mmCIF file with all atom_site columns, C-alpha atoms in Angstrom:
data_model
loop_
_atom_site.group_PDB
_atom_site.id
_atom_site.type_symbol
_atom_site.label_atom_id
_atom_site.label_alt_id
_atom_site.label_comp_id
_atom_site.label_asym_id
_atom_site.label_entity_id
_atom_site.label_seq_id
_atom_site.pdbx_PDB_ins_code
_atom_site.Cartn_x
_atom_site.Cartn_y
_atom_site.Cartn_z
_atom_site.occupancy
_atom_site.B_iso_or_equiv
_atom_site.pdbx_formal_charge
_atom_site.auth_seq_id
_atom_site.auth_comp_id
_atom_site.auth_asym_id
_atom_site.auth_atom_id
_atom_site.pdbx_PDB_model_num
ATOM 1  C CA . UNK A 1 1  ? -17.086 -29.298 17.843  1.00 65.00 ? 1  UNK A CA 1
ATOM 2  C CA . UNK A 1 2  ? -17.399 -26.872 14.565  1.00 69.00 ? 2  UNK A CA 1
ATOM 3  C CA . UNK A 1 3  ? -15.109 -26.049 12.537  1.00 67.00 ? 3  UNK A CA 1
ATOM 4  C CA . UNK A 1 4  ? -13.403 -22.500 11.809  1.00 68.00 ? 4  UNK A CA 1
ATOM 5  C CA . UNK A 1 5  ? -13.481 -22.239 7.953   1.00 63.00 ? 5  UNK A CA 1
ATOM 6  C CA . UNK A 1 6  ? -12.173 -18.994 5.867   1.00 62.00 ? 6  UNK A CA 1
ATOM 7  C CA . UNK A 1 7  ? -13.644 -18.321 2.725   1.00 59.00 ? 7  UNK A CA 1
ATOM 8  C CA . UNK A 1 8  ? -10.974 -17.675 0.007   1.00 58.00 ? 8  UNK A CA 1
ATOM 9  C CA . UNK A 1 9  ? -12.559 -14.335 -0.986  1.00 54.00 ? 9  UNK A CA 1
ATOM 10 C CA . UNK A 1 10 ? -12.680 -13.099 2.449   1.00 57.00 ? 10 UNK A CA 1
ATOM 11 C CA . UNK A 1 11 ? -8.882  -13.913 3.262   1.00 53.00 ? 11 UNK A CA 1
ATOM 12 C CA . UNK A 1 12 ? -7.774  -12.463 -0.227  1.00 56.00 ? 12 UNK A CA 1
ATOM 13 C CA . UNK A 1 13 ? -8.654  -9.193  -0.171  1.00 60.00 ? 13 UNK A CA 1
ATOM 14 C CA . UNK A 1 14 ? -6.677  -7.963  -3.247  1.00 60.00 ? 14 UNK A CA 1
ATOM 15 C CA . UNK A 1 15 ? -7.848  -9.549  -6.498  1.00 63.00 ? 15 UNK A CA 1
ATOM 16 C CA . UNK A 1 16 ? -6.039  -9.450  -9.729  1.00 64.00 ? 16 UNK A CA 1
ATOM 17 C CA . UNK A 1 17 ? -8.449  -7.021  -11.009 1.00 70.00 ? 17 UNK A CA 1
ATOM 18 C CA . UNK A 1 18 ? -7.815  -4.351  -8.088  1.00 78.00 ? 18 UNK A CA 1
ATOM 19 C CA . UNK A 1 19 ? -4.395  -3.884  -9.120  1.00 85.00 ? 19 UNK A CA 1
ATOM 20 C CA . UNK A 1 20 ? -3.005  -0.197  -10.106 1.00 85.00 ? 20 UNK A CA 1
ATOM 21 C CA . UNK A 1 21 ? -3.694  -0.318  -13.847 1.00 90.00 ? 21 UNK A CA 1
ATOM 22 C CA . UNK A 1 22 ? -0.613  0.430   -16.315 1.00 92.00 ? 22 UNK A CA 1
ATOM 23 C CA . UNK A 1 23 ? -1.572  4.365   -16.150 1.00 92.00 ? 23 UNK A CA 1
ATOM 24 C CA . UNK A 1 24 ? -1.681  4.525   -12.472 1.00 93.00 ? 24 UNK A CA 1
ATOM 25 C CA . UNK A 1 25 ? 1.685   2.643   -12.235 1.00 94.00 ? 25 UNK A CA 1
ATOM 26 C CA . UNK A 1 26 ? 3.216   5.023   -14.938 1.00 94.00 ? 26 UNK A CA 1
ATOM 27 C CA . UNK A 1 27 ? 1.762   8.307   -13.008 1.00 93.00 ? 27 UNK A CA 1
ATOM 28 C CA . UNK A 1 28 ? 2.961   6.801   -9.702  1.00 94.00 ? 28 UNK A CA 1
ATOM 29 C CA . UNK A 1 29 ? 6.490   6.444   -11.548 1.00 95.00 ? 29 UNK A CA 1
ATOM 30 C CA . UNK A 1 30 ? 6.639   10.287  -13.079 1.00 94.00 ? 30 UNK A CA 1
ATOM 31 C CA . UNK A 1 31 ? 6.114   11.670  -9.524  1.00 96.00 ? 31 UNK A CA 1
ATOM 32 C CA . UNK A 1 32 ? 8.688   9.273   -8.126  1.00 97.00 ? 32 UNK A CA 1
ATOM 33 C CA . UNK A 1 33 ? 11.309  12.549  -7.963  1.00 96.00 ? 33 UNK A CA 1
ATOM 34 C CA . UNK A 1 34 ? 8.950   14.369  -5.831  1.00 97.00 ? 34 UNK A CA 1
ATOM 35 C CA . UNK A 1 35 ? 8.176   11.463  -3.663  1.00 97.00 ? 35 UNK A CA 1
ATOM 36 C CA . UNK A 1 36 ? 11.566  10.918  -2.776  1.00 97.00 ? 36 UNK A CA 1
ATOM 37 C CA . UNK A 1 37 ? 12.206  14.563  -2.593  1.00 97.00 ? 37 UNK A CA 1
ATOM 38 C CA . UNK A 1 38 ? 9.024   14.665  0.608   1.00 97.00 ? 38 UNK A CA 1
ATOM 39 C CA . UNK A 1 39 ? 10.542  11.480  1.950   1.00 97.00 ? 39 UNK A CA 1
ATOM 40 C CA . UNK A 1 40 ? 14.214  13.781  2.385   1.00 97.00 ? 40 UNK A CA 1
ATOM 41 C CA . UNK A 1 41 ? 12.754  16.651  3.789   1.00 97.00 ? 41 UNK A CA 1
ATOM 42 C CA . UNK A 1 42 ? 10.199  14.263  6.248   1.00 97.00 ? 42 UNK A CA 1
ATOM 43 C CA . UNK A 1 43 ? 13.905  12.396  7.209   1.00 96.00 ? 43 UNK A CA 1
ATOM 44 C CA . UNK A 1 44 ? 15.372  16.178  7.549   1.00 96.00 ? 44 UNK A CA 1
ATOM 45 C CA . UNK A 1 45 ? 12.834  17.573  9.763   1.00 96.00 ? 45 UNK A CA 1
ATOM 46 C CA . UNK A 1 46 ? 11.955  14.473  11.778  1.00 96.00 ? 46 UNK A CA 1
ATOM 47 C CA . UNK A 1 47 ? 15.665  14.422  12.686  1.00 94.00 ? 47 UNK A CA 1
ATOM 48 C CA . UNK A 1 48 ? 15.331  17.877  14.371  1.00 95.00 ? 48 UNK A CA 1
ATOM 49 C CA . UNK A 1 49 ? 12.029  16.851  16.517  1.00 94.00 ? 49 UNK A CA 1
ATOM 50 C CA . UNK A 1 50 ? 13.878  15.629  19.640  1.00 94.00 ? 50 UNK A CA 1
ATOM 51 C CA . UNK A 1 51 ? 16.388  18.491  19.983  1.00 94.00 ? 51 UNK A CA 1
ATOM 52 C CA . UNK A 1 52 ? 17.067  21.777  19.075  1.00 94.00 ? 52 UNK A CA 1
ATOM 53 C CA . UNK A 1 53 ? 17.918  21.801  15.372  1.00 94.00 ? 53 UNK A CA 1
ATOM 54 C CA . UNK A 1 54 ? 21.407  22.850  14.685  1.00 95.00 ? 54 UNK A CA 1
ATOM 55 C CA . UNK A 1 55 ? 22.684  25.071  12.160  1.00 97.00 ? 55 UNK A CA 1
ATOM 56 C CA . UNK A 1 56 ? 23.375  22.397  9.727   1.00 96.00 ? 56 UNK A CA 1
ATOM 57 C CA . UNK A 1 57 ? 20.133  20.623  10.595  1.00 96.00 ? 57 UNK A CA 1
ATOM 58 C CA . UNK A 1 58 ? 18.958  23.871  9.478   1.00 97.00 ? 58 UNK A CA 1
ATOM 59 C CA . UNK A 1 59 ? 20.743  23.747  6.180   1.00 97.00 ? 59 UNK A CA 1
ATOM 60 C CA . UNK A 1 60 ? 19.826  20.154  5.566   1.00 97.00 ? 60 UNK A CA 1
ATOM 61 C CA . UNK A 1 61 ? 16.273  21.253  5.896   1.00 97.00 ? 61 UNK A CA 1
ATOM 62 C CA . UNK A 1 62 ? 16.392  24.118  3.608   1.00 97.00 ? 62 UNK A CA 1
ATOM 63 C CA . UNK A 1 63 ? 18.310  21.995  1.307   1.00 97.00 ? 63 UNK A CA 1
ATOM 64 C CA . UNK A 1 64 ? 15.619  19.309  0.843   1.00 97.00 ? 64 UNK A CA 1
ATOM 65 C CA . UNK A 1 65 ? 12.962  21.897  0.958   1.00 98.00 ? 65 UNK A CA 1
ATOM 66 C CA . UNK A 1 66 ? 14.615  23.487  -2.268  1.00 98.00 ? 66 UNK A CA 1
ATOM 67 C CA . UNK A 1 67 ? 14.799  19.862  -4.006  1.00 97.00 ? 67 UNK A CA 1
ATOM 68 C CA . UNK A 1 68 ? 11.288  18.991  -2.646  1.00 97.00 ? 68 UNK A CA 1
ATOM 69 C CA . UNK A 1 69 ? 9.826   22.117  -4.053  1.00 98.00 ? 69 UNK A CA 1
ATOM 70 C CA . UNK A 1 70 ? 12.689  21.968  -7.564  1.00 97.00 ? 70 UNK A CA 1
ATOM 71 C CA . UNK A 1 71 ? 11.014  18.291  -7.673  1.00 97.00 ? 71 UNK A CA 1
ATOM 72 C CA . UNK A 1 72 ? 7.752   19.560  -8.044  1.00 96.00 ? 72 UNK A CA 1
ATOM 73 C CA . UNK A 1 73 ? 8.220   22.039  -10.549 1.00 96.00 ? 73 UNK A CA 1
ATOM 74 C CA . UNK A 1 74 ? 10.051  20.227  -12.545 1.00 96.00 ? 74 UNK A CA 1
ATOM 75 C CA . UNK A 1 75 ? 6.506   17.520  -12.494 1.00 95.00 ? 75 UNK A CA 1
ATOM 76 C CA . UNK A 1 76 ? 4.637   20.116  -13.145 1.00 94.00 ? 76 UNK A CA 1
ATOM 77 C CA . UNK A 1 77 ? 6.374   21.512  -16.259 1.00 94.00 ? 77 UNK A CA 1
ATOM 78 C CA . UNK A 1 78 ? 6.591   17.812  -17.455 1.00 88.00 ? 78 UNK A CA 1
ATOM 79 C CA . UNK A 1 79 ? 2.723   17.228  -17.135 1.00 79.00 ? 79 UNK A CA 1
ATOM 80 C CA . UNK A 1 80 ? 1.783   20.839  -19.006 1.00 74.00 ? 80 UNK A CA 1
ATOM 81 C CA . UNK A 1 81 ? 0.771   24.321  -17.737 1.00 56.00 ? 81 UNK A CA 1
ATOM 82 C CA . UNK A 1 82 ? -3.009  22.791  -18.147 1.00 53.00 ? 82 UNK A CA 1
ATOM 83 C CA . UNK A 1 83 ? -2.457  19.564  -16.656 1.00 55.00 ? 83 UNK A CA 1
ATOM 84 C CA . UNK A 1 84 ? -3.883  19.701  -12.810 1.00 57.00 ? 84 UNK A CA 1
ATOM 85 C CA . UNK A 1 85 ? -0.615  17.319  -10.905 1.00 56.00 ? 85 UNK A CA 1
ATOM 86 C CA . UNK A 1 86 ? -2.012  15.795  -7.391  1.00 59.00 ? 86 UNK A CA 1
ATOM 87 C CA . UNK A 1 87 ? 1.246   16.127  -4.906  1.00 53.00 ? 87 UNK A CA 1
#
């Protein structure tokens, strides 16, 4: 009969150095606005994909497609005019 063994580094595939690093958690945190803005608008529209959208499914989308889009500018005027933002 053998034996099934794991090896610890193979089962633990995240290590303590492959976590997000202090910047990448603070960058993460600044575009928390527009993340949660998309995440609104995703909920808005995805609502609307078995049926035919109502007039205030229609608002709700334009709504969160105003914040989405207020959400980003307001990143991008945070970061700089220079400052290339990935969204």
């Amino acid at each position: 009969m053998s034996h099934i063994v794991t090896v610890q580094d193979a089962v633990t595939a995240f290590a303590d150095f492959m976590e997000p690093t202090n910047a990448e958690l603070d960058a993460i945190e600044r575009e928390m606005p527009v993340i949660l803005a998309d995440v609104d608008l995703l909920d808005a529209q995805i609502v609307t994909l078995d049926r035919t959208p109502t007039e205030l499914d229609n608002r709700r989308i334009r709504r969160a497609r105003r914040r989405a889009l207020a959400a980003r500018v307001a990143l991008l005027n945070q970061s700089g005019a220079g400052a290339p933002v990935v969204a």
